[in-house]
Amino acid sequence: MQFAKRMNHFNEGIFTRLSEIKRQRLEQGLGVIDLSVGAPNTPPAQHIIQALCEAAADVQNYTYAINDQSELLEAASEWYQRRYQVDLDPKTEVCSLLGSQEGLAHISLSIVDEGDLVLVPDPCYPVFADGPLLAGAELYYMPQQEEHQYVIQLEEIPEAIAQRAKFMLVSYPNNPTTAMAPEQFYLDLIAFAKKHDIIVLHDNAYSELVFDGKSCGSFLAFPGAMDVGVEFNSLSKTYGLAGARIGFCMGNAAIVSMLKKLKSNMDYGMFLPIQKAAIAAITGDQSDVDRVRAIYEERRDILCQGFSRLGWEITKPDATMFIWTRIPAHYDSSEQFAMDLVSRAGVIVTPGSAFGPSGEGYVRLALVQDVENLHRAVSSVGDSGILRATT
């Protein structure tokens, strides 16, 4: 059998390997605390569940959706105006996604031709690079470095690269680094995109998971943003709807239009009861958003304070559902540290190398376990002695 050459870009991912290690440990009766995959375990608010159940009980809702319901598009537009002070035309500037990852994976097919250049962050969420690779694009990595608070330094992108670039992916609050970008970055980003005629795709999945009284807005709220790009947003983390796969692409009408055209040839739209749940989430009582934020902030504090007491100094992140931190000094490989951590302490984390070349030397911990398990994780790591250098 012969398969597509594009698949040569993809190997067995680290998440697959970690999942297999987890399975083997469980079969052996060994404990596992999984902090690797960012799979939210906070349930939706009751009014969202009720909307889903009521719609699922209506037999008329089992037809093909084909298109987004006008009620959903209008709700999303109102949500962005209320939450981010961004005005959107629901008919032309909003498109639903079967999860933001689906949109991020596919949008490249509507923008780039084979051989076109795409700018992606490094380290980055894997689909940022995988989507363009599937479309046959060439990648240029924009470093996100600790000395710059993980904010991309646009002025360091070579002029020849900028002139070739078709689009660029940016995401703050950032996965995996947890960084937030200052307002000036977005102003510079828009000017950079206009100068070089580059489309901007901004992922804003973590704007509600911002801690310590801080807040986060939208890329689209900055002057000129609608001229150059779109923003992806997701209901997975904020509203506990990860498995329902609900996301949106919003912004520049031409970009949204091309994505809609592509999707019309790929899927039959979002299941109607899920559209009803999405409407309930973004138009209903928003107090549960504060509850979810508080849950993740408490989990962050438990892990950061607990590991710091053990000698693994971790700075508390300002945002997201992750912790991004350097590996202990006596390790020189993030993957080796991660493998030792699971074998000796039963705690699974993701090595930073899984997120790109600049991720080496770091690990990402997902705040996806309840408080009791997080305390257990800290105790288990402490008992294992893995944080102590051996001579």
Tab-separated table of C-alpha atoms in Angstrom:
chain	number	residue	atom	x	y	z
A	1	MET	CA	0.000	0.000	0.000
A	2	GLN	CA	1.109	3.554	-0.696
A	3	PHE	CA	0.054	6.528	1.409
A	4	ALA	CA	0.246	10.304	1.155
A	5	LYS	CA	3.689	11.841	1.474
A	6	ARG	CA	2.234	14.480	3.777
A	7	MET	CA	1.917	11.812	6.461
A	8	ASN	CA	5.705	11.684	6.630
A	9	HIS	CA	5.479	14.879	8.672
A	10	PHE	CA	3.700	13.038	11.473
A	11	ASN	CA	5.102	10.442	13.828
A	12	GLU	CA	3.602	8.749	16.842
A	13	GLY	CA	2.983	11.657	19.180
A	14	ILE	CA	4.217	11.918	22.737
A	15	PHE	CA	0.597	11.906	23.933
A	16	THR	CA	0.140	8.459	22.387
A	17	ARG	CA	3.248	7.184	24.145
A	18	LEU	CA	2.177	8.652	27.466
A	19	SER	CA	-1.276	7.144	27.055
A	20	GLU	CA	0.256	3.715	26.492
A	21	ILE	CA	2.431	4.085	29.598
A	22	LYS	CA	-0.668	5.083	31.569
A	23	ARG	CA	-2.565	2.042	30.293
A	24	GLN	CA	0.267	-0.307	31.251
A	25	ARG	CA	0.528	1.139	34.761
A	26	LEU	CA	-3.196	0.820	35.335
A	27	GLU	CA	-3.156	-2.798	34.134
A	28	GLN	CA	-0.403	-3.479	36.664
A	29	GLY	CA	-2.475	-1.953	39.447
A	30	LEU	CA	-0.166	1.042	39.778
A	31	GLY	CA	-1.468	4.511	40.490
A	32	VAL	CA	-1.464	7.250	37.859
A	33	ILE	CA	-2.167	10.963	38.151
A	34	ASP	CA	-2.444	12.315	34.628
A	35	LEU	CA	-1.435	15.966	34.202
A	36	SER	CA	-0.507	15.631	30.540
A	37	VAL	CA	-3.515	16.272	28.301
A	38	GLY	CA	-5.498	19.467	28.758
A	39	ALA	CA	-8.847	17.682	29.093
A	40	PRO	CA	-11.110	19.830	31.308
A	41	ASN	CA	-12.975	17.969	34.046
A	42	THR	CA	-15.248	20.817	35.123
A	43	PRO	CA	-18.877	20.041	34.132
A	44	PRO	CA	-21.144	22.565	32.399
A	45	ALA	CA	-23.580	24.656	34.406
A	46	GLN	CA	-26.988	23.069	34.903
A	47	HIS	CA	-28.824	25.442	32.539
A	48	ILE	CA	-26.492	24.381	29.707
A	49	ILE	CA	-27.085	20.690	30.389
A	50	GLN	CA	-30.827	21.312	30.527
A	51	ALA	CA	-30.813	23.092	27.148
A	52	LEU	CA	-28.887	20.207	25.607
A	53	CYS	CA	-31.193	17.564	27.077
A	54	GLU	CA	-34.369	19.346	26.016
A	55	ALA	CA	-33.104	19.772	22.470
A	56	ALA	CA	-31.887	16.170	22.322
A	57	ALA	CA	-35.390	15.010	23.305
A	58	ASP	CA	-36.880	16.715	20.242
A	59	VAL	CA	-36.838	14.207	17.370
A	60	GLN	CA	-36.863	17.033	14.819
A	61	ASN	CA	-33.309	17.976	15.891
A	62	TYR	CA	-31.760	14.837	14.412
A	63	THR	CA	-31.651	16.135	10.841
A	64	TYR	CA	-28.521	17.534	9.222
A	65	ALA	CA	-27.828	21.013	10.525
A	66	ILE	CA	-26.179	21.963	7.176
A	67	ASN	CA	-25.638	25.561	8.308
A	68	ASP	CA	-25.286	27.413	11.578
A	69	GLN	CA	-28.637	28.402	12.986
A	70	SER	CA	-29.186	32.162	12.808
A	71	GLU	CA	-29.939	32.087	16.532
A	72	LEU	CA	-26.452	30.686	17.207
A	73	LEU	CA	-24.682	33.256	15.013
A	74	GLU	CA	-26.591	36.123	16.601
A	75	ALA	CA	-25.848	34.788	20.096
A	76	ALA	CA	-22.138	34.565	19.285
A	77	SER	CA	-22.139	38.098	17.927
A	78	GLU	CA	-23.897	39.406	21.037
A	79	TRP	CA	-21.466	37.459	23.238
A	80	TYR	CA	-18.473	39.126	21.603
A	81	GLN	CA	-20.022	42.560	21.915
A	82	ARG	CA	-20.931	42.053	25.572
A	83	ARG	CA	-17.714	40.336	26.646
A	84	TYR	CA	-15.074	41.921	24.395
A	85	GLN	CA	-16.759	45.068	23.031
A	86	VAL	CA	-16.306	43.743	19.489
A	87	ASP	CA	-19.035	44.344	16.909
A	88	LEU	CA	-19.540	41.465	14.458
A	89	ASP	CA	-21.978	40.895	11.638
A	90	PRO	CA	-23.493	37.499	12.539
A	91	LYS	CA	-24.161	36.695	8.877
A	92	THR	CA	-20.686	37.347	7.477
A	93	GLU	CA	-18.174	37.552	10.333
A	94	VAL	CA	-19.018	34.494	12.465
A	95	CYS	CA	-18.575	30.799	11.705
A	96	SER	CA	-19.086	27.906	14.106
A	97	LEU	CA	-16.492	25.153	14.396
A	98	LEU	CA	-16.640	21.558	15.571
A	99	GLY	CA	-14.228	22.615	18.280
A	100	SER	CA	-11.609	25.304	17.660
A	101	GLN	CA	-9.018	22.612	16.924
A	102	GLU	CA	-11.046	21.522	13.890
A	103	GLY	CA	-11.011	25.067	12.578
A	104	LEU	CA	-7.317	25.532	13.258
A	105	ALA	CA	-6.560	22.247	11.490
A	106	HIS	CA	-8.589	23.067	8.390
A	107	ILE	CA	-8.331	26.814	7.824
A	108	SER	CA	-4.898	26.474	6.234
A	109	LEU	CA	-6.540	24.612	3.355
A	110	SER	CA	-8.513	27.769	2.553
A	111	ILE	CA	-5.507	30.115	2.717
A	112	VAL	CA	-2.272	28.476	1.590
A	113	ASP	CA	-1.096	26.608	-1.457
A	114	GLU	CA	1.640	24.018	-1.325
A	115	GLY	CA	4.979	25.665	-0.645
A	116	ASP	CA	3.549	28.842	0.902
A	117	LEU	CA	5.186	30.053	4.103
A	118	VAL	CA	3.374	30.174	7.446
A	119	LEU	CA	4.664	31.718	10.674
A	120	VAL	CA	3.978	29.657	13.803
A	121	PRO	CA	5.026	30.161	17.442
A	122	ASP	CA	7.702	27.988	19.039
A	123	PRO	CA	6.821	26.373	21.357
A	124	CYS	CA	3.238	26.026	20.181
A	125	TYR	CA	0.099	23.982	20.491
A	126	PRO	CA	0.739	21.165	17.967
A	127	VAL	CA	-2.214	21.850	15.628
A	128	PHE	CA	-0.817	25.327	14.922
A	129	ALA	CA	1.950	23.613	12.975
A	130	ASP	CA	0.069	20.470	11.941
A	131	GLY	CA	-2.695	22.338	10.099
A	132	PRO	CA	-0.328	24.218	7.777
A	133	LEU	CA	1.750	21.063	7.252
A	134	LEU	CA	-1.360	19.184	6.128
A	135	ALA	CA	-1.915	21.943	3.573
A	136	GLY	CA	1.648	21.560	2.280
A	137	ALA	CA	2.978	24.781	3.771
A	138	GLU	CA	6.528	25.556	4.798
A	139	LEU	CA	6.906	26.613	8.436
A	140	TYR	CA	8.953	29.380	9.986
A	141	TYR	CA	9.123	29.200	13.777
A	142	MET	CA	8.777	32.415	15.780
A	143	PRO	CA	10.554	31.834	19.117
A	144	GLN	CA	8.662	32.466	22.350
A	145	GLN	CA	11.503	32.861	24.819
A	146	GLU	CA	11.492	33.096	28.573
A	147	GLU	CA	13.725	36.182	28.562
A	148	HIS	CA	10.982	38.010	26.616
A	149	GLN	CA	8.163	36.680	28.819
A	150	TYR	CA	7.371	34.280	25.941
A	151	VAL	CA	6.067	37.124	23.753
A	152	ILE	CA	7.016	36.862	20.066
A	153	GLN	CA	9.589	39.467	19.027
A	154	LEU	CA	8.181	40.559	15.677
A	155	GLU	CA	11.189	42.710	14.845
A	156	GLU	CA	13.402	39.618	14.866
A	157	ILE	CA	11.523	37.996	11.976
A	158	PRO	CA	13.772	38.418	8.901
A	159	GLU	CA	12.395	40.767	6.263
A	160	ALA	CA	12.680	38.122	3.544
A	161	ILE	CA	10.622	35.721	5.669
A	162	ALA	CA	7.970	38.332	6.424
A	163	GLN	CA	7.634	39.163	2.725
A	164	ARG	CA	6.979	35.501	1.892
A	165	ALA	CA	4.593	34.701	4.734
A	166	LYS	CA	0.953	34.006	3.862
A	167	PHE	CA	-0.402	33.907	7.385
A	168	MET	CA	0.727	33.712	10.985
A	169	LEU	CA	-0.683	32.008	14.071
A	170	VAL	CA	-0.613	33.790	17.414
A	171	SER	CA	-2.183	32.835	20.732
A	172	TYR	CA	-2.295	34.686	24.035
A	173	PRO	CA	-2.982	33.641	26.764
A	174	ASN	CA	-0.642	31.034	25.420
A	175	ASN	CA	-0.606	27.260	25.397
A	176	PRO	CA	1.827	25.888	26.465
A	177	THR	CA	3.791	28.822	27.955
A	178	THR	CA	0.769	30.381	29.776
A	179	ALA	CA	2.025	33.864	28.810
A	180	MET	CA	-0.146	36.914	28.252
A	181	ALA	CA	0.830	39.577	25.734
A	182	PRO	CA	0.781	43.331	26.479
A	183	GLU	CA	-1.522	45.591	24.490
A	184	GLN	CA	1.402	47.067	22.565
A	185	PHE	CA	2.158	43.650	21.103
A	186	TYR	CA	-1.236	43.552	19.384
A	187	LEU	CA	-0.801	47.048	17.972
A	188	ASP	CA	2.607	46.040	16.631
A	189	LEU	CA	1.181	42.758	15.314
A	190	ILE	CA	-1.523	44.517	13.313
A	191	ALA	CA	0.987	47.006	11.871
A	192	PHE	CA	3.342	44.130	11.000
A	193	ALA	CA	0.543	42.206	9.274
A	194	LYS	CA	-0.574	45.226	7.265
A	195	LYS	CA	2.961	46.073	6.200
A	196	HIS	CA	3.640	42.574	4.892
A	197	ASP	CA	0.097	41.611	3.815
A	198	ILE	CA	-0.050	38.704	6.265
A	199	ILE	CA	-3.288	37.167	7.539
A	200	VAL	CA	-3.388	36.827	11.347
A	201	LEU	CA	-5.094	33.906	13.079
A	202	HIS	CA	-5.404	34.515	16.804
A	203	ASP	CA	-6.427	31.733	19.192
A	204	ASN	CA	-8.195	33.111	22.262
A	205	ALA	CA	-9.304	29.910	23.966
A	206	TYR	CA	-8.091	30.927	27.454
A	207	SER	CA	-9.293	34.507	27.816
A	208	GLU	CA	-11.529	33.588	30.772
A	209	LEU	CA	-8.878	31.561	32.621
A	210	VAL	CA	-6.924	34.581	33.849
A	211	PHE	CA	-5.999	34.733	37.515
A	212	ASP	CA	-5.170	37.056	40.404
A	213	GLY	CA	-7.719	39.669	39.371
A	214	LYS	CA	-6.200	40.175	35.922
A	215	SER	CA	-8.304	40.261	32.767
A	216	CYS	CA	-7.944	39.559	29.068
A	217	GLY	CA	-9.738	40.878	26.004
A	218	SER	CA	-9.844	40.047	22.316
A	219	PHE	CA	-7.414	40.599	19.466
A	220	LEU	CA	-10.376	41.822	17.412
A	221	ALA	CA	-10.929	44.742	19.808
A	222	PHE	CA	-7.729	46.446	18.632
A	223	PRO	CA	-7.976	48.999	15.797
A	224	GLY	CA	-7.300	47.413	12.420
A	225	ALA	CA	-7.527	43.816	13.620
A	226	MET	CA	-10.632	43.100	11.552
A	227	ASP	CA	-8.734	44.231	8.457
A	228	VAL	CA	-6.035	41.579	8.836
A	229	GLY	CA	-7.368	38.583	10.682
A	230	VAL	CA	-9.730	36.387	12.613
A	231	GLU	CA	-9.951	35.040	16.126
A	232	PHE	CA	-10.731	31.507	17.265
A	233	ASN	CA	-12.580	30.998	20.515
A	234	SER	CA	-13.809	27.918	22.299
A	235	LEU	CA	-16.459	26.928	24.827
A	236	SER	CA	-14.468	23.884	25.957
A	237	LYS	CA	-12.674	25.329	28.966
A	238	THR	CA	-14.811	28.300	29.906
A	239	TYR	CA	-18.108	26.434	29.918
A	240	GLY	CA	-17.013	22.829	30.522
A	241	LEU	CA	-18.110	21.731	27.041
A	242	ALA	CA	-14.889	20.107	25.823
A	243	GLY	CA	-16.503	16.905	24.563
A	244	ALA	CA	-19.303	18.785	22.806
A	245	ARG	CA	-16.752	20.345	20.423
A	246	ILE	CA	-17.942	23.946	20.141
A	247	GLY	CA	-15.795	26.735	18.788
A	248	PHE	CA	-16.032	29.841	16.633
A	249	CYS	CA	-13.998	31.664	14.017
A	250	MET	CA	-14.774	35.383	14.026
A	251	GLY	CA	-13.501	38.477	12.311
A	252	ASN	CA	-12.549	39.431	8.762
A	253	ALA	CA	-15.470	38.588	6.478
A	254	ALA	CA	-13.341	37.394	3.564
A	255	ILE	CA	-11.419	34.928	5.737
A	256	VAL	CA	-14.593	33.703	7.444
A	257	SER	CA	-16.292	33.304	4.062
A	258	MET	CA	-13.523	31.103	2.709
A	259	LEU	CA	-13.575	28.917	5.817
A	260	LYS	CA	-17.359	28.555	5.538
A	261	LYS	CA	-16.987	27.523	1.903
A	262	LEU	CA	-14.369	24.938	2.829
A	263	LYS	CA	-16.445	23.531	5.685
A	264	SER	CA	-19.544	23.296	3.475
A	265	ASN	CA	-17.623	20.676	1.507
A	266	MET	CA	-16.351	18.832	4.582
A	267	ASP	CA	-19.110	18.513	7.166
A	268	TYR	CA	-22.837	18.929	7.712
A	269	GLY	CA	-22.614	21.383	10.553
A	270	MET	CA	-22.939	21.175	14.306
A	271	PHE	CA	-25.541	18.824	15.835
A	272	LEU	CA	-28.589	20.998	16.536
A	273	PRO	CA	-28.892	20.139	20.257
A	274	ILE	CA	-25.271	21.163	20.694
A	275	GLN	CA	-26.025	24.465	18.971
A	276	LYS	CA	-28.781	24.949	21.560
A	277	ALA	CA	-26.326	24.188	24.370
A	278	ALA	CA	-23.871	26.707	22.935
A	279	ILE	CA	-26.558	29.379	22.826
A	280	ALA	CA	-27.480	28.649	26.443
A	281	ALA	CA	-23.832	28.882	27.472
A	282	ILE	CA	-23.023	32.252	25.923
A	283	THR	CA	-26.373	33.952	26.551
A	284	GLY	CA	-27.239	32.550	29.979
A	285	ASP	CA	-26.029	33.196	33.505
A	286	GLN	CA	-22.274	33.815	33.369
A	287	SER	CA	-21.572	33.365	37.088
A	288	ASP	CA	-20.348	29.818	36.450
A	289	VAL	CA	-17.425	31.258	34.495
A	290	ASP	CA	-16.150	32.738	37.755
A	291	ARG	CA	-16.558	29.371	39.470
A	292	VAL	CA	-14.513	27.605	36.800
A	293	ARG	CA	-11.801	30.254	36.978
A	294	ALA	CA	-11.583	29.879	40.749
A	295	ILE	CA	-11.231	26.098	40.409
A	296	TYR	CA	-8.242	26.409	38.105
A	297	GLU	CA	-6.655	29.124	40.223
A	298	GLU	CA	-6.886	26.915	43.315
A	299	ARG	CA	-5.362	23.985	41.437
A	300	ARG	CA	-2.544	26.196	40.182
A	301	ASP	CA	-1.728	27.320	43.705
A	302	ILE	CA	-1.663	23.767	45.075
A	303	LEU	CA	0.818	22.521	42.480
A	304	CYS	CA	3.046	25.590	42.351
A	305	GLN	CA	3.298	25.950	46.127
A	306	GLY	CA	3.605	22.235	46.715
A	307	PHE	CA	6.406	21.634	44.224
A	308	SER	CA	8.200	24.816	45.261
A	309	ARG	CA	8.298	23.509	48.841
A	310	LEU	CA	10.000	20.397	47.488
A	311	GLY	CA	12.675	22.489	45.791
A	312	TRP	CA	11.227	22.538	42.277
A	313	GLU	CA	10.717	26.287	41.978
A	314	ILE	CA	7.697	27.064	39.820
A	315	THR	CA	6.409	30.559	39.074
A	316	LYS	CA	2.640	30.799	39.195
A	317	PRO	CA	1.165	31.338	35.720
A	318	ASP	CA	-1.095	34.314	35.147
A	319	ALA	CA	-3.468	32.412	32.899
A	320	THR	CA	-4.626	29.189	31.179
A	321	MET	CA	-5.200	25.719	32.614
A	322	PHE	CA	-1.500	24.832	32.477
A	323	ILE	CA	1.803	25.295	34.240
A	324	TRP	CA	4.920	25.718	32.096
A	325	THR	CA	8.167	25.345	33.940
A	326	ARG	CA	11.816	24.410	33.606
A	327	ILE	CA	12.803	20.854	34.430
A	328	PRO	CA	15.040	20.285	37.498
A	329	ALA	CA	18.626	21.387	36.915
A	330	HIS	CA	20.054	17.874	37.152
A	331	TYR	CA	18.093	16.833	34.045
A	332	ASP	CA	19.069	17.841	30.525
A	333	SER	CA	16.152	16.224	28.670
A	334	SER	CA	12.505	17.128	29.179
A	335	GLU	CA	11.387	13.761	27.826
A	336	GLN	CA	13.687	11.842	30.165
A	337	PHE	CA	12.403	13.826	33.129
A	338	ALA	CA	8.801	13.158	32.099
A	339	MET	CA	9.463	9.435	31.711
A	340	ASP	CA	11.220	9.258	35.085
A	341	LEU	CA	8.385	11.198	36.691
A	342	VAL	CA	5.759	8.699	35.594
A	343	SER	CA	7.874	5.610	36.332
A	344	ARG	CA	9.004	6.745	39.793
A	345	ALA	CA	6.101	8.908	40.971
A	346	GLY	CA	3.159	7.856	38.804
A	347	VAL	CA	2.639	11.461	37.648
A	348	ILE	CA	2.293	12.099	33.923
A	349	VAL	CA	3.308	15.471	32.449
A	350	THR	CA	4.087	16.519	28.885
A	351	PRO	CA	7.711	17.175	27.931
A	352	GLY	CA	8.207	20.598	26.420
A	353	SER	CA	9.917	19.109	23.378
A	354	ALA	CA	6.455	17.956	22.227
A	355	PHE	CA	5.601	21.588	21.516
A	356	GLY	CA	8.527	22.450	19.254
A	357	PRO	CA	12.288	23.012	19.337
A	358	SER	CA	12.146	25.802	21.920
A	359	GLY	CA	10.205	23.601	24.316
A	360	GLU	CA	13.213	21.500	25.263
A	361	GLY	CA	14.150	21.974	28.899
A	362	TYR	CA	10.557	22.545	30.022
A	363	VAL	CA	7.481	20.516	30.919
A	364	ARG	CA	3.792	21.355	30.818
A	365	LEU	CA	1.442	20.343	33.623
A	366	ALA	CA	-2.314	20.426	32.974
A	367	LEU	CA	-4.566	21.470	35.857
A	368	VAL	CA	-7.105	18.753	35.101
A	369	GLN	CA	-7.253	16.822	38.370
A	370	ASP	CA	-9.271	17.478	41.481
A	371	VAL	CA	-7.647	19.000	44.559
A	372	GLU	CA	-7.175	15.658	46.304
A	373	ASN	CA	-5.280	14.179	43.374
A	374	LEU	CA	-3.074	17.243	43.089
A	375	HIS	CA	-2.063	16.945	46.747
A	376	ARG	CA	-1.344	13.270	46.082
A	377	ALA	CA	0.762	14.194	43.074
A	378	VAL	CA	2.911	16.553	45.137
A	379	SER	CA	3.359	13.940	47.872
A	380	SER	CA	4.195	11.206	45.384
A	381	VAL	CA	6.801	13.330	43.615
A	382	GLY	CA	8.334	14.261	46.954
A	383	ASP	CA	8.469	10.635	48.117
A	384	SER	CA	10.041	9.507	44.835
A	385	GLY	CA	13.177	11.588	45.367
A	386	ILE	CA	13.208	12.517	41.679
A	387	LEU	CA	13.797	16.186	42.460
A	388	ARG	CA	17.059	15.437	44.250
A	389	ALA	CA	20.209	15.356	42.173
A	390	THR	CA	22.225	12.133	42.492
A	391	THR	CA	25.986	12.101	42.668
